[in-house]
XYZ file of C-alpha atoms in Angstrom:
225
model
C 0.000 0.000 0.000
C 2.753 2.447 0.993
C 4.717 1.795 -2.191
C 1.586 2.477 -4.257
C 0.969 5.778 -2.479
C 4.599 6.761 -3.000
C 4.340 5.797 -6.672
C 1.303 8.024 -7.146
C 2.967 10.920 -5.356
C 6.086 10.554 -7.503
C 4.019 10.599 -10.707
C 2.144 13.666 -9.527
C 5.356 15.609 -9.028
C 7.255 14.303 -12.041
C 7.770 17.293 -14.345
C 8.868 15.005 -17.170
C 5.292 13.882 -17.739
C 3.155 15.995 -20.056
C 0.273 17.568 -18.175
C -2.532 15.656 -19.875
C -5.392 14.793 -17.533
C -6.762 11.280 -17.842
C -9.614 9.671 -15.969
C -9.067 6.257 -14.442
C -10.599 3.240 -16.170
C -12.026 1.569 -13.061
C -13.525 -1.919 -13.179
C -14.938 -4.025 -10.331
C -12.241 -6.367 -9.040
C -11.967 -9.272 -6.610
C -8.707 -9.103 -4.672
C -6.887 -12.138 -3.325
C -5.588 -11.601 0.191
C -5.818 -8.391 2.250
C -5.909 -5.101 0.331
C -6.115 -1.469 1.337
C -7.664 1.391 -0.622
C -4.967 3.523 -2.245
C -7.139 6.630 -1.884
C -8.411 6.550 1.710
C -5.885 3.951 3.007
C -8.681 1.960 4.738
C -9.068 -1.816 4.516
C -11.108 -3.241 1.628
C -13.595 -5.587 3.286
C -15.372 -8.558 1.734
C -14.626 -11.829 -0.020
C -15.512 -10.807 -3.579
C -15.759 -7.502 -5.485
C -14.129 -5.614 -2.597
C -13.310 -2.614 -4.783
C -12.298 -1.423 -8.223
C -9.003 -1.445 -10.127
C -7.909 0.897 -12.921
C -7.166 -1.329 -15.900
C -4.720 1.268 -17.266
C -2.536 2.050 -14.243
C -3.499 -0.595 -11.635
C -4.779 1.802 -8.949
C -6.915 -0.067 -6.368
C -9.630 1.821 -4.465
C -13.045 1.400 -2.864
C -15.907 1.778 -5.321
C -17.179 4.793 -3.381
C -13.679 6.310 -3.299
C -13.356 6.019 -7.078
C -15.796 8.934 -7.414
C -13.307 11.210 -5.644
C -10.023 10.085 -7.221
C -8.544 12.931 -9.323
C -7.951 12.520 -13.063
C -4.307 11.587 -12.512
C -4.126 8.190 -14.225
C -0.619 7.427 -15.481
C -1.023 4.286 -17.640
C 1.476 1.484 -17.204
C 3.016 0.330 -20.493
C 2.768 -3.255 -19.268
C -1.014 -2.895 -19.221
C -1.304 -1.323 -22.684
C -1.702 -4.358 -24.939
C -1.728 -2.553 -28.272
C -1.163 0.767 -30.003
C -4.003 0.772 -32.513
C -7.537 0.960 -31.072
C -6.106 2.408 -27.844
C -7.536 5.611 -26.391
C -5.403 8.538 -27.612
C -4.793 10.130 -24.200
C -4.052 6.733 -22.660
C -1.410 6.032 -25.305
C 0.403 9.375 -25.029
C 0.463 9.237 -21.231
C 1.753 5.656 -21.279
C 4.602 6.636 -23.613
C 5.060 10.105 -22.067
C 4.807 11.833 -25.441
C 2.932 14.886 -26.693
C 1.287 12.926 -29.494
C 0.736 9.261 -30.357
C 4.088 7.918 -31.535
C 2.325 6.324 -34.522
C 1.450 9.821 -35.748
C 4.976 11.146 -35.192
C 6.742 8.195 -36.835
C 4.400 7.942 -39.841
C 4.377 11.681 -40.556
C 8.161 11.849 -40.217
C 8.502 9.041 -42.767
C 5.926 10.567 -45.114
C 7.573 13.993 -45.070
C 11.010 12.456 -45.611
C 10.113 10.655 -48.849
C 6.503 11.199 -49.848
C 5.633 14.891 -50.192
C 6.193 14.833 -53.962
C 4.119 11.688 -54.416
C 0.878 12.292 -56.343
C -2.270 11.117 -54.587
C -0.414 10.782 -51.313
C -3.559 10.274 -49.208
C -5.943 9.521 -52.080
C -4.269 6.393 -53.454
C -4.612 3.313 -51.256
C -1.767 0.962 -50.385
C -2.148 -2.819 -50.237
C -4.417 -3.681 -47.308
C -2.300 -6.630 -46.154
C 0.823 -4.435 -46.024
C -1.038 -1.757 -44.074
C -2.098 -4.452 -41.608
C 1.567 -5.483 -41.360
C 2.474 -1.925 -40.322
C -0.336 -1.955 -37.757
C 0.924 -5.227 -36.279
C 4.486 -3.861 -36.229
C 3.400 -0.884 -34.104
C 1.303 -3.097 -31.822
C 4.219 -5.502 -31.407
C 7.284 -3.220 -31.406
C 5.895 0.192 -30.495
C 8.232 3.068 -31.293
C 10.856 0.568 -32.536
C 8.649 -0.441 -35.484
C 10.570 -0.267 -38.784
C 8.514 1.442 -41.506
C 11.479 2.551 -43.620
C 11.605 2.415 -47.425
C 13.689 -0.754 -47.178
C 10.683 -2.576 -45.704
C 7.800 -0.612 -47.243
C 8.915 1.181 -50.434
C 5.331 2.215 -51.288
C 4.638 5.409 -49.310
C 0.874 4.813 -49.656
C 1.269 1.924 -47.223
C 2.478 4.394 -44.592
C -0.263 6.936 -45.313
C -2.758 4.062 -45.216
C -1.436 2.961 -41.827
C -1.772 6.520 -40.514
C -5.353 6.785 -41.793
C -6.131 3.401 -40.239
C -4.762 4.572 -36.872
C -7.140 7.541 -36.834
C -10.028 5.391 -38.055
C -9.469 2.830 -35.277
C -9.445 5.365 -32.413
C -12.252 4.586 -29.919
C -12.710 8.351 -29.474
C -11.890 10.335 -32.654
C -9.336 13.156 -32.680
C -12.293 15.521 -33.102
C -14.306 14.063 -30.254
C -17.970 13.077 -30.464
C -19.083 15.910 -28.199
C -17.273 18.610 -30.223
C -18.045 17.366 -33.737
C -21.418 19.092 -34.078
C -19.937 22.293 -32.636
C -17.254 22.292 -35.364
C -19.960 21.779 -38.012
C -22.000 24.686 -36.621
C -18.903 26.914 -36.514
C -18.045 26.093 -40.128
C -21.499 27.259 -41.222
C -20.976 30.819 -39.955
C -20.780 33.107 -43.001
C -18.675 35.894 -41.492
C -14.998 34.848 -41.747
C -13.844 36.513 -38.522
C -16.749 35.146 -36.515
C -16.259 31.697 -38.059
C -12.564 31.699 -37.095
C -13.389 32.765 -33.548
C -16.044 30.061 -33.242
C -13.686 27.354 -34.510
C -11.034 28.522 -32.047
C -13.500 28.303 -29.152
C -14.415 24.728 -30.078
C -10.741 23.788 -30.416
C -10.269 24.822 -26.797
C -12.858 22.204 -25.801
C -10.751 19.325 -27.136
C -8.767 17.231 -24.640
C -5.145 18.506 -24.669
C -3.729 15.371 -26.314
C -6.397 15.522 -29.024
C -5.733 19.231 -29.589
C -1.976 18.683 -29.939
C -2.485 15.753 -32.323
C -4.893 17.748 -34.505
C -2.530 20.737 -34.508
C 0.394 18.577 -35.622
C -1.725 16.875 -38.297
C -2.867 20.214 -39.730
C 0.745 21.438 -39.980
C 1.594 18.244 -41.855
C -1.369 18.500 -44.233
C -0.429 22.093 -45.021
C 3.022 20.840 -46.104
C 1.275 18.252 -48.287
C -0.840 20.923 -50.019
C 2.247 23.103 -50.587
C 3.852 20.235 -52.493
């Protein structure tokens, strides 16, 4: 129990971690042997379903205490089984990065050898090769090799990037902001439209905002070429 409390305190004061809030992913859990709540430090009574455990970071608390735990989940890489289909904020906090490393690695590769390629995001790569890239990221993480030696067709890399965004459980432009972006885009006055879009952007979770910002910078480079 003490080590867990110390671990949480250390994560809270670790300036190396990007300040992205993340809620805990609590699920009812049956503990073997005596356990204490890592929030209130009281004993967790009962034989089954004594409390809840965060499936992302392993924090153990009473069910009633889970309502008061701050949004300070720091996912454990050992608990993150895959890269694709993983919540965006969960992935960046687990890897301690500003953006999903899939986005960084793919865009870096695309800009290094693909900006002059016609139909960069329009032309599709072979589906089985795109799936290979997906499995490489899920298996090897940031060590995945997507170089030209392995995948000479740049459309495989753009396809893998598109697939990553398509597989997100919560899109980069989140469900609750999507309609607000649509409404903002319909405003006829340019200045008012820009202001409205900016206000909606501020509603995005920080990791989503940073990912969208980086993607827009990349797509501008694509249009310039």
